[in-house]
CSV table of N, CA and C in Angstrom, one decimal:
chain,number,residue,atom,x,y,z
A,1,UNK,N,0.9,-1.0,0.0
A,1,UNK,CA,0.0,-0.1,0.0
A,1,UNK,C,0.9,1.2,-0.1
A,2,UNK,N,0.2,2.3,-0.3
A,2,UNK,CA,1.3,3.6,-0.3
A,2,UNK,C,1.5,3.9,1.2
A,3,UNK,N,0.5,3.5,2.0
A,3,UNK,CA,1.2,3.9,3.6
A,3,UNK,C,2.4,3.2,3.8
A,4,UNK,N,2.4,1.9,3.4
A,4,UNK,CA,3.5,0.9,3.9
A,4,UNK,C,5.0,1.4,3.2
A,5,UNK,N,4.6,1.8,1.9
A,5,UNK,CA,5.7,2.5,1.1
A,5,UNK,C,6.5,3.7,1.8
A,6,UNK,N,5.3,4.5,2.1
A,6,UNK,CA,5.8,5.8,2.6
A,6,UNK,C,6.5,5.5,4.1
A,7,UNK,N,6.1,4.5,4.9
A,7,UNK,CA,6.7,4.3,6.1
A,7,UNK,C,8.2,3.7,5.9
A,8,UNK,N,8.1,2.8,4.8
A,8,UNK,CA,9.5,2.2,4.4
A,8,UNK,C,10.6,3.3,4.1
A,9,UNK,N,10.0,4.1,3.2
A,9,UNK,CA,11.1,5.2,2.7
A,9,UNK,C,11.5,5.9,3.6
A,10,UNK,N,10.4,6.5,4.8
A,10,UNK,CA,10.8,7.4,5.9
A,10,UNK,C,11.8,6.6,6.8
A,11,UNK,N,11.7,5.2,7.0
A,11,UNK,CA,12.9,4.5,8.0
A,11,UNK,C,14.1,4.5,7.0
A,12,UNK,N,14.1,4.1,5.8
A,12,UNK,CA,15.3,4.1,4.9
A,12,UNK,C,16.0,5.4,5.0
A,13,UNK,N,15.3,6.6,5.0
A,13,UNK,CA,15.8,7.9,4.7
A,13,UNK,C,16.4,8.3,6.3
A,14,UNK,N,15.8,7.7,7.1
A,14,UNK,CA,16.4,8.0,8.6
A,14,UNK,C,17.4,7.1,9.2
A,15,UNK,N,17.8,6.1,8.4
A,15,UNK,CA,18.7,5.1,8.9
A,15,UNK,C,19.7,4.8,7.8
A,16,UNK,N,20.6,5.9,7.7
A,16,UNK,CA,21.4,5.8,6.6
A,16,UNK,C,22.4,4.5,6.2
A,17,UNK,N,22.4,3.6,7.4
A,17,UNK,CA,22.9,2.5,7.5
A,17,UNK,C,22.4,1.4,6.4
A,18,UNK,N,20.9,1.5,6.2
A,18,UNK,CA,20.5,0.7,5.3
A,18,UNK,C,19.7,1.4,4.1
A,19,UNK,N,20.1,2.5,4.0
A,19,UNK,CA,19.4,3.6,3.0
A,19,UNK,C,19.6,3.2,1.6
A,20,UNK,N,18.7,3.0,1.0
A,20,UNK,CA,18.8,2.6,-0.7
A,20,UNK,C,19.5,3.6,-1.4
A,21,UNK,N,19.4,4.8,-1.1
A,21,UNK,CA,20.3,5.7,-2.0
A,21,UNK,C,19.6,6.3,-3.3
A,22,UNK,N,20.4,7.0,-4.0
A,22,UNK,CA,19.9,7.4,-5.2
A,22,UNK,C,20.3,6.2,-6.4
A,23,UNK,N,19.6,6.3,-7.3
A,23,UNK,CA,19.8,5.2,-8.3
A,23,UNK,C,20.9,5.4,-9.1
A,24,UNK,N,21.4,6.8,-9.2
A,24,UNK,CA,22.5,7.2,-10.0
A,24,UNK,C,23.8,6.7,-9.4
A,25,UNK,N,24.6,5.9,-10.5
A,25,UNK,CA,25.6,5.1,-9.9
A,25,UNK,C,26.7,5.9,-9.3
A,26,UNK,N,27.1,7.3,-9.7
A,26,UNK,CA,28.0,8.0,-9.0
A,26,UNK,C,27.7,8.1,-7.6
A,27,UNK,N,26.4,8.6,-7.4
A,27,UNK,CA,26.1,9.0,-6.0
A,27,UNK,C,25.8,7.6,-5.3
A,28,UNK,N,25.5,6.7,-5.5
A,28,UNK,CA,25.4,5.2,-5.1
A,28,UNK,C,27.1,4.8,-4.8
A,29,UNK,N,27.8,5.0,-5.4
A,29,UNK,CA,29.4,4.6,-5.2
A,29,UNK,C,29.8,5.6,-4.1
A,30,UNK,N,29.5,6.7,-4.0
A,30,UNK,CA,29.7,7.7,-2.7
A,30,UNK,C,29.1,7.0,-1.6
A,31,UNK,N,27.7,6.9,-1.6
A,31,UNK,CA,27.2,6.3,-0.5
A,31,UNK,C,27.8,4.9,0.1
A,32,UNK,N,28.2,4.2,-0.9
A,32,UNK,CA,29.0,2.9,-0.6
A,32,UNK,C,30.2,3.3,0.5
A,33,UNK,N,31.1,4.4,-0.2
A,33,UNK,CA,32.3,4.5,0.4
A,33,UNK,C,31.9,5.2,1.9
A,34,UNK,N,31.0,6.2,1.8
A,34,UNK,CA,30.6,6.8,3.1
A,34,UNK,C,29.9,5.8,4.2
A,35,UNK,N,29.0,5.2,3.7
A,35,UNK,CA,27.8,4.5,4.7
A,35,UNK,C,28.3,2.9,4.6
A,36,UNK,N,29.0,2.6,3.7
A,36,UNK,CA,28.9,1.0,3.4
A,36,UNK,C,27.4,0.5,3.5
A,37,UNK,N,26.7,1.2,2.6
A,37,UNK,CA,25.3,1.0,2.6
A,37,UNK,C,25.1,-0.5,2.2
A,38,UNK,N,24.3,-1.3,3.0
A,38,UNK,CA,24.1,-2.4,2.7
A,38,UNK,C,23.1,-2.7,1.6
A,39,UNK,N,22.2,-2.0,1.3
A,39,UNK,CA,20.9,-2.2,0.4
A,39,UNK,C,21.7,-1.9,-1.1
A,40,UNK,N,22.5,-0.7,-1.3
A,40,UNK,CA,23.2,-0.3,-2.3
A,40,UNK,C,24.2,-1.1,-2.7
A,41,UNK,N,25.0,-1.9,-1.7
A,41,UNK,CA,25.9,-2.7,-1.9
A,41,UNK,C,25.2,-4.2,-2.6
A,42,UNK,N,23.9,-4.4,-2.0
A,42,UNK,CA,23.3,-5.6,-2.4
A,42,UNK,C,22.9,-5.4,-4.0
A,43,UNK,N,22.3,-4.0,-4.3
A,43,UNK,CA,21.8,-3.8,-5.5
A,43,UNK,C,23.1,-3.8,-6.6
A,44,UNK,N,24.0,-3.2,-6.2
A,44,UNK,CA,25.4,-3.2,-7.3
A,44,UNK,C,25.7,-4.9,-7.4
A,45,UNK,N,25.7,-5.7,-6.5
A,45,UNK,CA,25.9,-7.1,-6.5
A,45,UNK,C,25.0,-7.6,-7.6
A,46,UNK,N,23.7,-7.4,-7.3
A,46,UNK,CA,22.4,-8.2,-8.1
A,46,UNK,C,22.5,-7.7,-9.4
A,47,UNK,N,22.5,-6.4,-9.5
A,47,UNK,CA,22.1,-5.5,-10.9
A,47,UNK,C,23.3,-5.4,-11.7
A,48,UNK,N,24.5,-5.1,-11.0
A,48,UNK,CA,25.6,-4.6,-11.8
A,48,UNK,C,25.6,-3.2,-12.3
A,49,UNK,N,24.6,-2.9,-13.0
A,49,UNK,CA,24.5,-1.6,-13.4
A,49,UNK,C,23.1,-0.8,-12.8
A,50,UNK,N,23.3,0.1,-11.9
A,50,UNK,CA,22.3,0.4,-11.3
A,50,UNK,C,21.3,1.5,-12.1
A,51,UNK,N,21.6,1.6,-13.4
A,51,UNK,CA,20.6,2.1,-14.3
A,51,UNK,C,19.6,1.1,-15.1
A,52,UNK,N,19.9,-0.2,-14.6
A,52,UNK,CA,19.2,-1.3,-15.2
A,52,UNK,C,17.9,-1.4,-14.3
A,53,UNK,N,16.6,-1.5,-14.8
A,53,UNK,CA,15.5,-2.2,-14.0
A,53,UNK,C,15.9,-3.4,-13.4
A,54,UNK,N,15.3,-3.7,-12.4
A,54,UNK,CA,15.5,-5.1,-12.0
A,54,UNK,C,14.4,-6.1,-12.3
A,55,UNK,N,14.8,-7.2,-12.5
A,55,UNK,CA,13.6,-7.9,-13.0
A,55,UNK,C,13.1,-8.9,-11.7
A,56,UNK,N,12.2,-9.6,-11.9
A,56,UNK,CA,11.5,-10.4,-10.8
A,56,UNK,C,12.5,-11.2,-10.0
A,57,UNK,N,13.3,-11.8,-10.6
A,57,UNK,CA,14.4,-12.7,-10.2
A,57,UNK,C,15.4,-11.8,-9.5
A,58,UNK,N,15.9,-10.8,-10.1
A,58,UNK,CA,16.8,-10.0,-9.3
A,58,UNK,C,16.3,-9.4,-7.8
A,59,UNK,N,14.9,-9.0,-8.0
A,59,UNK,CA,14.3,-8.8,-6.6
A,59,UNK,C,14.2,-9.9,-5.6
A,60,UNK,N,14.2,-11.2,-6.2
A,60,UNK,CA,14.2,-12.3,-5.3
A,60,UNK,C,15.5,-12.4,-4.7
A,61,UNK,N,16.6,-12.1,-5.2
A,61,UNK,CA,17.9,-12.2,-4.8
A,61,UNK,C,18.3,-11.0,-3.7
A,62,UNK,N,17.5,-9.9,-3.6
A,62,UNK,CA,17.9,-8.8,-2.7
A,62,UNK,C,17.2,-9.1,-1.2
A,63,UNK,N,17.9,-9.8,-0.6
A,63,UNK,CA,17.4,-10.6,0.7
A,63,UNK,C,17.4,-9.3,1.7
A,64,UNK,N,18.5,-8.3,1.7
A,64,UNK,CA,18.5,-7.5,2.7
A,64,UNK,C,17.3,-6.3,2.5
A,65,UNK,N,17.3,-6.1,1.1
A,65,UNK,CA,16.0,-5.2,0.8
A,65,UNK,C,14.7,-5.9,1.3
A,66,UNK,N,14.4,-7.3,1.3
A,66,UNK,CA,13.3,-7.7,1.8
A,66,UNK,C,13.1,-7.7,3.1
A,67,UNK,N,14.5,-7.7,4.0
A,67,UNK,CA,14.4,-7.6,5.5
A,67,UNK,C,14.2,-6.1,5.8
A,68,UNK,N,14.6,-5.3,5.4
A,68,UNK,CA,14.3,-3.8,5.5
A,68,UNK,C,12.8,-3.6,5.2
A,69,UNK,N,12.3,-4.0,4.2
A,69,UNK,CA,10.7,-3.9,4.1
A,69,UNK,C,9.7,-4.6,5.0
A,70,UNK,N,10.4,-5.8,5.4
A,70,UNK,CA,9.4,-6.5,6.6
A,70,UNK,C,9.8,-5.8,7.9
A,71,UNK,N,10.9,-5.3,8.2
A,71,UNK,CA,11.0,-4.6,9.6
A,71,UNK,C,10.0,-3.1,9.4
A,72,UNK,N,10.0,-2.6,8.2
A,72,UNK,CA,9.4,-1.2,8.2
A,72,UNK,C,8.0,-1.7,8.3
A,73,UNK,N,7.5,-2.8,7.8
A,73,UNK,CA,5.9,-3.4,7.9
A,73,UNK,C,5.8,-3.9,9.4
A,74,UNK,N,6.9,-4.2,10.0
A,74,UNK,CA,6.8,-4.7,11.5
A,74,UNK,C,6.5,-3.5,12.3
A,75,UNK,N,7.3,-2.3,12.1
A,75,UNK,CA,7.1,-1.0,13.0
A,75,UNK,C,5.6,-0.2,12.6
A,76,UNK,N,5.5,-0.4,11.4
A,76,UNK,CA,4.3,0.6,10.9
A,76,UNK,C,3.3,-0.5,10.0
A,77,UNK,N,2.6,-1.5,10.7
A,77,UNK,CA,1.9,-2.2,9.9
A,77,UNK,C,0.6,-1.6,9.1
A,78,UNK,N,0.6,-2.1,7.8
A,78,UNK,CA,-0.4,-1.3,6.8
A,78,UNK,C,-1.8,-1.7,7.6
A,79,UNK,N,-1.9,-2.9,8.2
A,79,UNK,CA,-3.2,-3.3,8.5
A,79,UNK,C,-3.0,-3.3,10.4
A,80,UNK,N,-3.8,-2.5,11.2
A,80,UNK,CA,-3.6,-2.5,12.4
A,80,UNK,C,-4.1,-3.6,13.3
A,81,UNK,N,-5.1,-4.3,12.7
A,81,UNK,CA,-5.9,-5.5,13.5
A,81,UNK,C,-6.6,-6.3,12.5
A,82,UNK,N,-6.8,-7.5,12.9
A,82,UNK,CA,-7.5,-8.2,12.0
A,82,UNK,C,-8.8,-8.9,13.0
A,83,UNK,N,-9.8,-9.2,12.4
A,83,UNK,CA,-11.0,-9.8,13.3
A,83,UNK,C,-11.5,-11.1,12.6
A,84,UNK,N,-11.8,-12.1,13.6
A,84,UNK,CA,-12.3,-13.4,13.2
A,84,UNK,C,-13.4,-13.7,14.1
A,85,UNK,N,-14.2,-14.5,13.2
A,85,UNK,CA,-15.5,-15.1,14.1
A,85,UNK,C,-15.2,-16.6,14.5
A,86,UNK,N,-15.1,-16.9,15.6
A,86,UNK,CA,-14.7,-18.3,16.0
A,86,UNK,C,-15.7,-19.3,15.4
A,87,UNK,N,-14.9,-20.2,14.9
A,87,UNK,CA,-15.8,-21.4,14.6
A,87,UNK,C,-16.3,-22.5,15.3
A,88,UNK,N,-15.7,-22.3,16.7
A,88,UNK,CA,-15.9,-23.4,17.6
A,88,UNK,C,-15.5,-22.9,19.0
A,89,UNK,N,-16.0,-23.3,20.1
A,89,UNK,CA,-15.7,-22.8,21.5
A,89,UNK,C,-14.1,-22.8,21.4
A,90,UNK,N,-13.6,-21.9,22.4
A,90,UNK,CA,-12.0,-21.8,22.5
A,90,UNK,C,-11.8,-21.4,23.8
A,91,UNK,N,-10.9,-21.9,24.5
A,91,UNK,CA,-10.0,-21.7,25.7
A,91,UNK,C,-8.7,-20.9,25.6
A,92,UNK,N,-8.8,-19.7,26.1
A,92,UNK,CA,-7.4,-19.1,26.0
A,92,UNK,C,-6.3,-19.6,26.9
A,93,UNK,N,-5.2,-19.1,26.8
A,93,UNK,CA,-4.1,-19.8,27.4
A,93,UNK,C,-4.2,-19.4,29.2
A,94,UNK,N,-4.9,-18.2,29.3
A,94,UNK,CA,-5.2,-18.0,30.6
A,94,UNK,C,-6.6,-18.5,31.1
A,95,UNK,N,-7.1,-19.5,30.3
A,95,UNK,CA,-8.4,-20.0,31.0
A,95,UNK,C,-9.8,-19.4,30.4
A,96,UNK,N,-9.8,-18.2,29.8
A,96,UNK,CA,-10.9,-17.6,29.4
A,96,UNK,C,-11.6,-18.4,28.3
A,97,UNK,N,-12.8,-18.6,28.6
A,97,UNK,CA,-13.7,-19.4,27.6
A,97,UNK,C,-14.3,-18.6,26.7
A,98,UNK,N,-14.2,-18.9,25.2
A,98,UNK,CA,-14.8,-18.1,24.4
A,98,UNK,C,-15.6,-18.8,23.5
A,99,UNK,N,-17.0,-18.4,23.5
A,99,UNK,CA,-18.0,-19.5,22.8
A,99,UNK,C,-18.0,-19.3,21.2
A,100,UNK,N,-18.3,-20.3,20.7
A,100,UNK,CA,-18.3,-20.5,19.2
A,100,UNK,C,-19.3,-19.1,18.9
A,101,UNK,N,-18.8,-18.4,17.5
A,101,UNK,CA,-19.4,-17.4,16.9
A,101,UNK,C,-19.0,-15.9,17.6
A,102,UNK,N,-18.2,-16.1,18.9
A,102,UNK,CA,-17.7,-14.7,19.2
A,102,UNK,C,-16.5,-14.2,18.3
A,103,UNK,N,-16.7,-12.8,18.1
A,103,UNK,CA,-15.7,-12.1,17.4
A,103,UNK,C,-14.6,-11.7,18.2
A,104,UNK,N,-13.4,-12.0,17.5
A,104,UNK,CA,-12.3,-11.6,18.3
A,104,UNK,C,-11.3,-10.9,17.3
A,105,UNK,N,-10.2,-10.0,17.8
A,105,UNK,CA,-9.6,-9.3,17.1
A,105,UNK,C,-8.2,-9.3,17.5
A,106,UNK,N,-7.3,-9.5,16.6
A,106,UNK,CA,-5.8,-9.8,16.8
A,106,UNK,C,-5.2,-8.2,16.5
A,107,UNK,N,-4.5,-7.7,17.4
A,107,UNK,CA,-3.9,-6.2,17.3
A,107,UNK,C,-2.5,-6.4,16.8
A,108,UNK,N,-2.4,-6.3,15.5
A,108,UNK,CA,-1.0,-6.7,14.8
A,108,UNK,C,0.1,-5.3,15.3
A,109,UNK,N,-0.4,-4.5,15.6
A,109,UNK,CA,0.6,-3.4,16.0
A,109,UNK,C,1.3,-3.9,17.2
A,110,UNK,N,0.3,-4.3,18.1
A,110,UNK,CA,0.9,-4.9,19.8
A,110,UNK,C,1.6,-6.1,19.3
A,111,UNK,N,1.1,-7.0,18.6
A,111,UNK,CA,2.0,-8.1,18.6
A,111,UNK,C,3.5,-8.0,18.0
A,112,UNK,N,3.4,-7.1,17.0
A,112,UNK,CA,4.7,-6.5,16.3
A,112,UNK,C,5.8,-5.6,17.2
A,113,UNK,N,5.1,-5.1,18.3
A,113,UNK,CA,5.9,-4.4,19.3
A,113,UNK,C,5.9,-4.9,20.6
A,114,UNK,N,5.8,-6.3,20.7
A,114,UNK,CA,5.9,-7.0,21.8
A,114,UNK,C,7.4,-7.3,22.3
A,115,UNK,N,7.9,-6.8,23.1
A,115,UNK,CA,9.3,-6.9,23.5
A,115,UNK,C,9.8,-8.3,23.8
A,116,UNK,N,8.8,-9.1,24.3
A,116,UNK,CA,9.1,-10.7,24.5
A,116,UNK,C,9.3,-11.1,23.2
A,117,UNK,N,8.8,-10.8,21.9
A,117,UNK,CA,9.1,-11.3,20.7
A,117,UNK,C,10.1,-10.5,19.9
A,118,UNK,N,9.8,-9.4,20.1
A,118,UNK,CA,11.0,-8.3,19.4
A,118,UNK,C,11.8,-7.4,20.3
A,119,UNK,N,12.9,-7.8,20.8
A,119,UNK,CA,13.7,-7.1,21.8
A,119,UNK,C,13.8,-5.7,21.2
A,120,UNK,N,13.7,-4.7,22.2
A,120,UNK,CA,13.8,-3.3,21.8
A,120,UNK,C,13.0,-3.0,20.4
A,121,UNK,N,11.8,-3.1,20.6
A,121,UNK,CA,10.8,-3.3,19.5
A,121,UNK,C,10.8,-1.8,18.9
A,122,UNK,N,11.1,-0.8,19.2
A,122,UNK,CA,10.8,0.4,18.6
A,122,UNK,C,12.3,0.8,17.7
A,123,UNK,N,13.2,-0.2,18.0
A,123,UNK,CA,14.5,0.1,17.1
A,123,UNK,C,14.2,-0.4,15.5
A,124,UNK,N,14.5,0.3,14.6
A,124,UNK,CA,14.5,-0.3,13.1
A,124,UNK,C,15.8,-1.0,12.9
A,125,UNK,N,15.5,-2.5,13.1
A,125,UNK,CA,16.5,-3.5,12.7
A,125,UNK,C,16.3,-4.5,11.7
A,126,UNK,N,16.6,-4.4,10.6
A,126,UNK,CA,16.4,-5.4,9.3
A,126,UNK,C,16.9,-6.7,9.9
A,127,UNK,N,18.1,-6.7,10.6
A,127,UNK,CA,18.7,-7.8,10.9
A,127,UNK,C,17.8,-8.9,11.8
A,128,UNK,N,16.7,-8.5,12.3
A,128,UNK,CA,15.8,-9.4,13.1
A,128,UNK,C,15.1,-10.6,12.0
A,129,UNK,N,15.1,-10.1,10.7
A,129,UNK,CA,14.6,-11.2,9.9
A,129,UNK,C,15.8,-12.1,9.1
A,130,UNK,N,16.9,-12.1,9.7
A,130,UNK,CA,17.7,-13.0,9.1
A,130,UNK,C,17.4,-14.3,9.6
A,131,UNK,N,17.5,-15.5,8.7
A,131,UNK,CA,16.8,-16.6,8.9
A,131,UNK,C,17.5,-16.9,10.3
A,132,UNK,N,18.5,-17.0,10.6
A,132,UNK,CA,19.1,-17.3,11.8
A,132,UNK,C,18.7,-16.5,13.0
A,133,UNK,N,18.1,-15.5,12.7
A,133,UNK,CA,17.5,-14.5,14.0
A,133,UNK,C,16.0,-14.6,14.0
A,134,UNK,N,15.4,-15.5,13.0
A,134,UNK,CA,14.0,-15.6,13.1
A,134,UNK,C,13.6,-17.1,13.5
A,135,UNK,N,14.5,-18.0,13.3
A,135,UNK,CA,14.2,-19.4,13.4
A,135,UNK,C,13.3,-19.8,14.7
A,136,UNK,N,13.5,-19.2,15.7
A,136,UNK,CA,12.9,-19.4,17.1
A,136,UNK,C,11.7,-18.8,17.2
A,137,UNK,N,11.2,-17.7,16.2
A,137,UNK,CA,10.2,-17.1,16.6
A,137,UNK,C,9.1,-17.8,16.1
A,138,UNK,N,7.8,-17.7,16.5
A,138,UNK,CA,6.6,-18.3,16.2
A,138,UNK,C,6.4,-17.8,14.7
A,139,UNK,N,5.8,-18.8,13.9
A,139,UNK,CA,5.8,-18.2,12.3
A,139,UNK,C,4.6,-17.1,12.4
A,140,UNK,N,3.6,-17.0,13.2
A,140,UNK,CA,2.7,-15.9,13.2
A,140,UNK,C,3.0,-14.6,14.1
A,141,UNK,N,4.1,-14.7,14.5
A,141,UNK,CA,4.6,-13.5,15.4
A,141,UNK,C,4.7,-12.4,14.4
A,142,UNK,N,5.1,-12.5,13.2
A,142,UNK,CA,5.1,-11.5,12.1
A,142,UNK,C,3.9,-11.6,11.2
A,143,UNK,N,2.9,-10.7,11.0
A,143,UNK,CA,1.9,-10.8,9.8
A,143,UNK,C,1.9,-9.6,9.0
């Protein structure tokens, strides 16, 4: 969505260490030298020529870019909550009984900012989504 893209661009602009930078090769090279910019490094490695439009396969290779986008969506989810109607009776982990047809809400923002799941949850840290850093996390801890 446009909101998700806006937040991603804002975070990249405020975090020079992961900033995409300008697509003009000369500026990208300067950013590489100044910031050791991980996304620019990845783009140079995958694309070779920064003036070339990436293909779908190129985008699949850009794992750091993917982690940066996931982290921006974790901090600023495009959907703040989801609702579901229970198909059967359900007992929560603390013993609360919810009858069938109860409408429940899952607050994605709260889930994504839970310090038990994401230490230092307000920090923009794309490294959270490296495979070795997310293996122990429940698959639905990130929506």
